[in-house]
mmCIF file of C-alpha atoms and ligand atoms in Angstrom:
data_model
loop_
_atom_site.group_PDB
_atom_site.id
_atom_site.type_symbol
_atom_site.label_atom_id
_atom_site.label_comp_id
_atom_site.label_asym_id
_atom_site.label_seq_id
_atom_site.Cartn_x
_atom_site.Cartn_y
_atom_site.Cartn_z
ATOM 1 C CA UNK A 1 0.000 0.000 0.000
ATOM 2 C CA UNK A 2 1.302 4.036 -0.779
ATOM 3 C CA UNK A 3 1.990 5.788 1.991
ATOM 4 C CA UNK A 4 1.311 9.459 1.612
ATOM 5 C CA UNK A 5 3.161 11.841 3.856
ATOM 6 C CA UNK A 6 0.712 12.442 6.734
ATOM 7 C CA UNK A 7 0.485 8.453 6.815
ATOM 8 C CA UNK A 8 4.431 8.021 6.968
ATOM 9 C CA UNK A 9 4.906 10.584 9.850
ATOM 10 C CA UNK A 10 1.774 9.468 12.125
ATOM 11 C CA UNK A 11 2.984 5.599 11.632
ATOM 12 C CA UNK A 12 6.785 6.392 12.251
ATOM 13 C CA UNK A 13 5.336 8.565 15.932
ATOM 14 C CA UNK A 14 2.964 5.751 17.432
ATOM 15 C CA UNK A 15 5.972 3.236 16.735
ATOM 16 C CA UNK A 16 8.196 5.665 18.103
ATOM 17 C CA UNK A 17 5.777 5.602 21.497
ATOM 18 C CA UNK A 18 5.523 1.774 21.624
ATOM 19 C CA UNK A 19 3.003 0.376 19.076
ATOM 20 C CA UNK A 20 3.831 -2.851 17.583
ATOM 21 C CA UNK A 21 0.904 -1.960 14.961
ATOM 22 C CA UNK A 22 -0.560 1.082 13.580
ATOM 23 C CA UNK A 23 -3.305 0.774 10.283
ATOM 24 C CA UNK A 24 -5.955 3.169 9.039
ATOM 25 C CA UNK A 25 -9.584 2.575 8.366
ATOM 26 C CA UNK A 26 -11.995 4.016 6.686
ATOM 27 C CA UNK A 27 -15.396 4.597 9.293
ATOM 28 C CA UNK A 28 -17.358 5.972 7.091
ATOM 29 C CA UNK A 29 -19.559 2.509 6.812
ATOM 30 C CA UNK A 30 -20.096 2.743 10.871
ATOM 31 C CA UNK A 31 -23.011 5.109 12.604
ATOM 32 C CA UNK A 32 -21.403 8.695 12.618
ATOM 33 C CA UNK A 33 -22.540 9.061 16.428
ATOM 34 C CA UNK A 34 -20.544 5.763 16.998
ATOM 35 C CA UNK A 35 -17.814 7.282 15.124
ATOM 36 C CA UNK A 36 -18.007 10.399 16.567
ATOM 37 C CA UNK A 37 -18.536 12.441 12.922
ATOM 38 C CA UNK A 38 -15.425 11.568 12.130
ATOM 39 C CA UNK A 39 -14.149 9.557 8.986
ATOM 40 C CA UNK A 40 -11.675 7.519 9.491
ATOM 41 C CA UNK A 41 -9.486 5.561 12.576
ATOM 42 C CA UNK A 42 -6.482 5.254 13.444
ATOM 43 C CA UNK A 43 -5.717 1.644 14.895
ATOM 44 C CA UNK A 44 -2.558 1.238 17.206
ATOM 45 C CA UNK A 45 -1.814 -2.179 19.117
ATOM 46 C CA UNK A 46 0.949 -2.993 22.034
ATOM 47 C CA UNK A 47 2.092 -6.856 22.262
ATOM 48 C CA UNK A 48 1.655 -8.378 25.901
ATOM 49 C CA UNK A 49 5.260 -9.322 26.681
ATOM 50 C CA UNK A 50 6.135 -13.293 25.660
ATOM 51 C CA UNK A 51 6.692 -13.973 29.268
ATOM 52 C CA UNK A 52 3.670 -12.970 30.696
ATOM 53 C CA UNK A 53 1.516 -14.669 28.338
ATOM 54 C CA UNK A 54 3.877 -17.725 28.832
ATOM 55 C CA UNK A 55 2.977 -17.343 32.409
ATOM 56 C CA UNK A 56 -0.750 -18.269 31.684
ATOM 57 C CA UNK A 57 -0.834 -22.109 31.954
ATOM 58 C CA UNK A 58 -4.037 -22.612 33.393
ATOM 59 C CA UNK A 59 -5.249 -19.439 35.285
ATOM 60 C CA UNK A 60 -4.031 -15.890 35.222
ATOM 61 C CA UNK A 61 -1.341 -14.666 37.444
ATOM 62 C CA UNK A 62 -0.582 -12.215 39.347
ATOM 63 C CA UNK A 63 1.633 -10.645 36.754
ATOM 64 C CA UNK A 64 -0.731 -10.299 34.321
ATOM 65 C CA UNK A 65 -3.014 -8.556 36.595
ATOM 66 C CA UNK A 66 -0.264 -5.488 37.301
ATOM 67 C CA UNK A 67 0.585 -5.651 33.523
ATOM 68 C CA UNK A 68 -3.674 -5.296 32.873
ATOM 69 C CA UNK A 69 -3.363 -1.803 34.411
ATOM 70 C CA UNK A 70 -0.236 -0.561 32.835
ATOM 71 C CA UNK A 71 -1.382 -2.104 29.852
ATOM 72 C CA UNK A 72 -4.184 0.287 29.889
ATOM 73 C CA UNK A 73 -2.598 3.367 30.607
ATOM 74 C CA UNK A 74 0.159 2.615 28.230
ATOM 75 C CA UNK A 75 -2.494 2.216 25.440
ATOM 76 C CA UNK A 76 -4.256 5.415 26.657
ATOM 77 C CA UNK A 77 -1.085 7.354 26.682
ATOM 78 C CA UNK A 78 -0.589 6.549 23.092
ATOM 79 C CA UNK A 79 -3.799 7.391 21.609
ATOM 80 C CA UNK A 80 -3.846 10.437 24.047
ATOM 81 C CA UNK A 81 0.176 11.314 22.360
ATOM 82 C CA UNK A 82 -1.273 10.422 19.213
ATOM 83 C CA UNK A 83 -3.710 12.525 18.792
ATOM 84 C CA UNK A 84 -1.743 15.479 19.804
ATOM 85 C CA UNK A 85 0.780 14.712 17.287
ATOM 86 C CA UNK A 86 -2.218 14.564 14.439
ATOM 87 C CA UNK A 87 -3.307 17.603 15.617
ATOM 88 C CA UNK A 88 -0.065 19.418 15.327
ATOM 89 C CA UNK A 89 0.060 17.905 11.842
ATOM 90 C CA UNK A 90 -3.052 20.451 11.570
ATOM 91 C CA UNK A 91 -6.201 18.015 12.036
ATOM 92 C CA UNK A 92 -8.639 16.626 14.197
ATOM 93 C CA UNK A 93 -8.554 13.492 16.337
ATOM 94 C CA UNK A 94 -9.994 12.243 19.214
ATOM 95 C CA UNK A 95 -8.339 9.743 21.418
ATOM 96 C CA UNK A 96 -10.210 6.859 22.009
ATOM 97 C CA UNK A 97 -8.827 6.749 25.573
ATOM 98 C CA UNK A 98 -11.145 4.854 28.362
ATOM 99 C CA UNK A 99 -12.184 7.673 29.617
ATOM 100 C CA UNK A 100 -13.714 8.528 25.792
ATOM 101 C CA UNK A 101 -15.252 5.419 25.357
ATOM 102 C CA UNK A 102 -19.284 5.019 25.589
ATOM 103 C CA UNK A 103 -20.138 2.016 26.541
ATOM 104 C CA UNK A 104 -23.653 0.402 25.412
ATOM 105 C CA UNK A 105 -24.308 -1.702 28.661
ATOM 106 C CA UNK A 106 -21.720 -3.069 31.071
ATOM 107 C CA UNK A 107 -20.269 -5.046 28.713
ATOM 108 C CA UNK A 108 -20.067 -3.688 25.453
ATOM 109 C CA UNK A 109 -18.561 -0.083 23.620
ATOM 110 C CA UNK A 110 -20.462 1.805 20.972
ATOM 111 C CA UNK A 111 -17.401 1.243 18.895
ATOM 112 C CA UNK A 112 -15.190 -1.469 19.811
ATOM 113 C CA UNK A 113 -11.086 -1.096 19.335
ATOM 114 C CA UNK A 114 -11.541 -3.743 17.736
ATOM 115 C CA UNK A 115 -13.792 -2.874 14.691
ATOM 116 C CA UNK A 116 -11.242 0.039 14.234
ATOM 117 C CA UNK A 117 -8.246 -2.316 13.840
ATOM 118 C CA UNK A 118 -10.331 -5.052 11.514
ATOM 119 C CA UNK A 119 -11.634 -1.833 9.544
ATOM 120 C CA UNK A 120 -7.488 -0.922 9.388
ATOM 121 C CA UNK A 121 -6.427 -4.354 7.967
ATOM 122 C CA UNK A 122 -4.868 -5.221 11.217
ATOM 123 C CA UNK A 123 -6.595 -8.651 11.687
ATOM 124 C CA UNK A 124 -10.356 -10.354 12.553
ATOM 125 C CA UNK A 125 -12.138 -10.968 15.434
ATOM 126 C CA UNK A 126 -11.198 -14.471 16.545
ATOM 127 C CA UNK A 127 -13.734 -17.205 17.993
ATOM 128 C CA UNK A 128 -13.133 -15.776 21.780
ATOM 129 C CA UNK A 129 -14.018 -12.502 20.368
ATOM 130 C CA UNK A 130 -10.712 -10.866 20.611
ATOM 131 C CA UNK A 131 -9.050 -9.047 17.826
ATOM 132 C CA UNK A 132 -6.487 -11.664 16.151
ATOM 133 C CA UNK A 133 -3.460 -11.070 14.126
ATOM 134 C CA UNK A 134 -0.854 -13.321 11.613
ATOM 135 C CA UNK A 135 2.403 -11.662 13.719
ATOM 136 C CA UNK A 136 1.219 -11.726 17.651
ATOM 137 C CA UNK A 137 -2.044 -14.156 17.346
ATOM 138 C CA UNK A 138 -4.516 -12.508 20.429
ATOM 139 C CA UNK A 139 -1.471 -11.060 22.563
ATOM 140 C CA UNK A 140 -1.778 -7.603 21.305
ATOM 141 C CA UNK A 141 -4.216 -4.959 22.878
ATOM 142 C CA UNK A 142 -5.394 -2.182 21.154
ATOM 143 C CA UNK A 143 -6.256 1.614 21.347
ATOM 144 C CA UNK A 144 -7.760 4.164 18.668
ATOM 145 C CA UNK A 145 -7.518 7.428 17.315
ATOM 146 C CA UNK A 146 -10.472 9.159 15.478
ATOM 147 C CA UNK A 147 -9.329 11.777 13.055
ATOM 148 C CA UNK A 148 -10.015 13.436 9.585
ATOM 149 C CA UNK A 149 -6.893 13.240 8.616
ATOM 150 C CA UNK A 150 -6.574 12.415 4.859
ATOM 151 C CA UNK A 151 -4.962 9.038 5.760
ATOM 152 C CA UNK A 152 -4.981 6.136 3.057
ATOM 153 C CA UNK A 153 -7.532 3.561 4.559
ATOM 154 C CA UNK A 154 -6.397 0.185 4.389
ATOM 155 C CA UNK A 155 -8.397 -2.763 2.911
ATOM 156 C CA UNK A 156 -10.372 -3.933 5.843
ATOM 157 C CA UNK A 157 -10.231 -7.494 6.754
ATOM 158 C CA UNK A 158 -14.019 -9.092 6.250
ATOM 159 C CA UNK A 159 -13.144 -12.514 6.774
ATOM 160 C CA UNK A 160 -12.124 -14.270 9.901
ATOM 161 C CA UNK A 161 -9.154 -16.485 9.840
ATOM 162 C CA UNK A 162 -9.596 -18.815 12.511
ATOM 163 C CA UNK A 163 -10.439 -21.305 10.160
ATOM 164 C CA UNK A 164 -11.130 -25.164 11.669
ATOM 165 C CA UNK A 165 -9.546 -23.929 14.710
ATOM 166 C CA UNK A 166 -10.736 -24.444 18.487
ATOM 167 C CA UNK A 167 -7.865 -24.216 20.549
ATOM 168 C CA UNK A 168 -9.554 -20.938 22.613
ATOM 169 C CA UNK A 169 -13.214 -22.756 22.404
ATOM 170 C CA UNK A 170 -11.902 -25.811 23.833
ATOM 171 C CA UNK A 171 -9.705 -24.221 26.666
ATOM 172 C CA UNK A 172 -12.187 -21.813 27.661
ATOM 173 C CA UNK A 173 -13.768 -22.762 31.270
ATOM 174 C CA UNK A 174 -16.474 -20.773 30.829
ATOM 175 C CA UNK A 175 -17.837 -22.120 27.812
ATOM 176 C CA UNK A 176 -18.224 -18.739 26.188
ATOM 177 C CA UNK A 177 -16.778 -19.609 22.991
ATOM 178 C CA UNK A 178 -19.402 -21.371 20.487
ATOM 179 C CA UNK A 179 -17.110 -21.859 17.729
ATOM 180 C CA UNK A 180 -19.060 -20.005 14.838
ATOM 181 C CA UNK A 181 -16.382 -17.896 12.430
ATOM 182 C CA UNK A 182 -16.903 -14.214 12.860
ATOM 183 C CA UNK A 183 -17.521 -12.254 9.915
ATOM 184 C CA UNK A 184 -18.634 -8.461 10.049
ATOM 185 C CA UNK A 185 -22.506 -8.797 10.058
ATOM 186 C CA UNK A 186 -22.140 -11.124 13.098
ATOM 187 C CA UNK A 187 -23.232 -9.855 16.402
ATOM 188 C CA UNK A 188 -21.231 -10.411 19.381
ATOM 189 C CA UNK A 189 -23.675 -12.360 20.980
ATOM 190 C CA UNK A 190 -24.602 -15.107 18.293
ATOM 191 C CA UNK A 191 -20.333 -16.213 18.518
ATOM 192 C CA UNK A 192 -19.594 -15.272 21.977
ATOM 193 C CA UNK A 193 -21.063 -15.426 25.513
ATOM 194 C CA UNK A 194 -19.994 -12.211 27.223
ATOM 195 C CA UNK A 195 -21.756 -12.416 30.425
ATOM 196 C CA UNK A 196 -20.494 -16.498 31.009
ATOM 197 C CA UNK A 197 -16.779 -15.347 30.249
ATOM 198 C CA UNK A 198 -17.436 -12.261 32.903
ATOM 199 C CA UNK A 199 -18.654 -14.170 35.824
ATOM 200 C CA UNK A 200 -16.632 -17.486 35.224
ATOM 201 C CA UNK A 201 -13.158 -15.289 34.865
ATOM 202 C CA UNK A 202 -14.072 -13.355 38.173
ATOM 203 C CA UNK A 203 -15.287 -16.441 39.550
ATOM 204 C CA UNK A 204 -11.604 -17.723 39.070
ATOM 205 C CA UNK A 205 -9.903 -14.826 39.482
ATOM 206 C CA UNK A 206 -11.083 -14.475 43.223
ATOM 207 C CA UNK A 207 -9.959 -18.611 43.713
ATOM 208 C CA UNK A 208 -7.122 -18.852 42.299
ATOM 209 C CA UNK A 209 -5.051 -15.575 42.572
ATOM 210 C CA UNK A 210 -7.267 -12.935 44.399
ATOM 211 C CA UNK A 211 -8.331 -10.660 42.652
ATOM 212 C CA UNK A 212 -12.287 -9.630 42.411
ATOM 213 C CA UNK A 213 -12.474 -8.653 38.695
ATOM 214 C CA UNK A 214 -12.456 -10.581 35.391
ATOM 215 C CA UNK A 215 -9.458 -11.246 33.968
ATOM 216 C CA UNK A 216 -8.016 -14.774 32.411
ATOM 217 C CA UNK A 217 -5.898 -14.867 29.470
ATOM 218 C CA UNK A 218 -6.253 -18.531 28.973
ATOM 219 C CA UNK A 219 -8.198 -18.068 25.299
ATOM 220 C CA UNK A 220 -5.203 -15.961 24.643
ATOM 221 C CA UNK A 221 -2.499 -18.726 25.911
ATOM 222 C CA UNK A 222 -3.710 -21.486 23.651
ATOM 223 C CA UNK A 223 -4.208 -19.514 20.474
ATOM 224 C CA UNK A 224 -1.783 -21.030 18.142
ATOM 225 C CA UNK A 225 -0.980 -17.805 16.152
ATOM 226 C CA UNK A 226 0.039 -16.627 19.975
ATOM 227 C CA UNK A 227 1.851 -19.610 20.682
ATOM 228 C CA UNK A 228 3.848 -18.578 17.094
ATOM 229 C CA UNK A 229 4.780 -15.310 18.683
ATOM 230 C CA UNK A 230 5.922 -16.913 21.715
ATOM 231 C CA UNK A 231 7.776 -19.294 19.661
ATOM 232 C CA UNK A 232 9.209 -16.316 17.417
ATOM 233 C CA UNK A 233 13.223 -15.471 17.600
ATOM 234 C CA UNK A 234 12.189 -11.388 17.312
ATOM 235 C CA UNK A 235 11.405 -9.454 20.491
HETATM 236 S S1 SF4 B 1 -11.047 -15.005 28.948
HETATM 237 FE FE1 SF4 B 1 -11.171 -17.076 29.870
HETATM 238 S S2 SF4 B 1 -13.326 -17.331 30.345
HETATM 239 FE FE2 SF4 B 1 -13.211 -15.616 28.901
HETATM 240 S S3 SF4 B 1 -13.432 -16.521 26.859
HETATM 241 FE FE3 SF4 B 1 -11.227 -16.487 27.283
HETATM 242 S S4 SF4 B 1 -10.787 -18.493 28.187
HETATM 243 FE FE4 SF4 B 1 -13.016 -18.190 28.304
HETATM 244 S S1 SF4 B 2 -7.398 -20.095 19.208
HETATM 245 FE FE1 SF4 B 2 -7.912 -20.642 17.102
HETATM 246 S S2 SF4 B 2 -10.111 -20.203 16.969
HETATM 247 FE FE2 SF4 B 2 -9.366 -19.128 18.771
HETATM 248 S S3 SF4 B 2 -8.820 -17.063 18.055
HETATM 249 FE FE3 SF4 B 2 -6.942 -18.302 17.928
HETATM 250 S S4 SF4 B 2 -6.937 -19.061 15.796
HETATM 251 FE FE4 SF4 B 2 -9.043 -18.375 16.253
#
């Protein structure tokens, strides 16, 4: 894909300030209040470290929890960066920080980082409803930038990749994960069981390492495009 200028210099800052990924989409396709009015996304993902995720045999641990919160802020610190840099480039953006997001329901944003990264080429949604990519399977998080930037949109991905696979499916304890293929017109609900994986992963949480909130990692463990990155030479 051509890179114009504006998409050279905003690609070359978010790597600068820690994204492993960083693709444009085009919005247009989405509600505008979802969207915010504005046009296009910019998509920007940070890798969970190989050893943590390596960590996650069974349950999560108490690693992963500490690296869930600076996870966060490190995402929201790049979009919030981000966006400052597109706007000194002279347009607008909106960081998709937490704070920014509207959620519809407890468990559930008006527009998910996730549909912003599949609209930027970045990957599909997997079968445990978590955005999945070819270079760091489901071990990559990911914030969002709105802007109006005159960015070249990549092609957006429309397909999921999972393919026969049910490596998450059949490790999950919850038995959120139905094993249908996402594809864009798919709702959440008719793939994946929010509300089970919620109160199952809190459930366990609590047991096993402490902590009331919902947080396992064990869909993202088994994936086998994760277990590549793990596997991978390149930090
Ligand atoms: S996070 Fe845990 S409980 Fe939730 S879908 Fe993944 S494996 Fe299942
Ligand atoms: S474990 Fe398999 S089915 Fe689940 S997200 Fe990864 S590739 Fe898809």
């Amino acid at each position: 894909m051509q890179m114009n200028g504006a998409d050279a210099k905003i690609t070359a800052e978010l790597t600068r300030l820690g994204a492993d990924m960083v693709g444009f989409g085009n919005l247009s396709a989405l509600e505008p209040e979802a969207r915010r009015g504005f046009p296009l996304g910019i998509s920007a993902g940070v890798r969970v470290p190989r050893e943590l995720v390596r960590g996650i045999t069974d349950a999560p641990t108490p690693e992963y929890w500490d690296y869930y919160h600076s996870g966060q802020e490190t995402l929201d610190k790049l979009a919030d960066t981000g966006a400052e840099y597109v706007r000194s480039l002279g347009y607008n953006a909106l960081a998709l920080t937490l704070k920014n997001v509207k959620f519809v329901g407890a468990l559930r944003s008006e527009l998910p980082y996730k549909t912003v990264a599949t609209r930027a080429g970045l990957g599909w949604i997997g079968k445990c409803a978590m955005l999945a990519t070819e270079r760091f399977g489901t071990a990559i998080w990911f914030t969002a930038i709105l802007t109006d930037a005159p960015l070249t949109a990549a092609e957006p991905v429309n397909e999921s990749k999972c393919g026969a696979c049910s490596a998450c499916a059949d490790a999950c304890p919850a038995h959120a994960i139905s094993g249908k293929l996402w594809n864009p017109e798919l709702d959440r609900d008719e793939f994946f069981d929010a509300a089970k994986c919620a109160t199952v992963a809190r459930a366990r949480a609590k047991e096993l390492i402490g902590v009331d909130y919902p947080i396992c990692g064990r869909c993202i463990a088994v994936c086998p495009r994760t277990q590549r990155y793990l596997d991978a030479k390149r930090q």
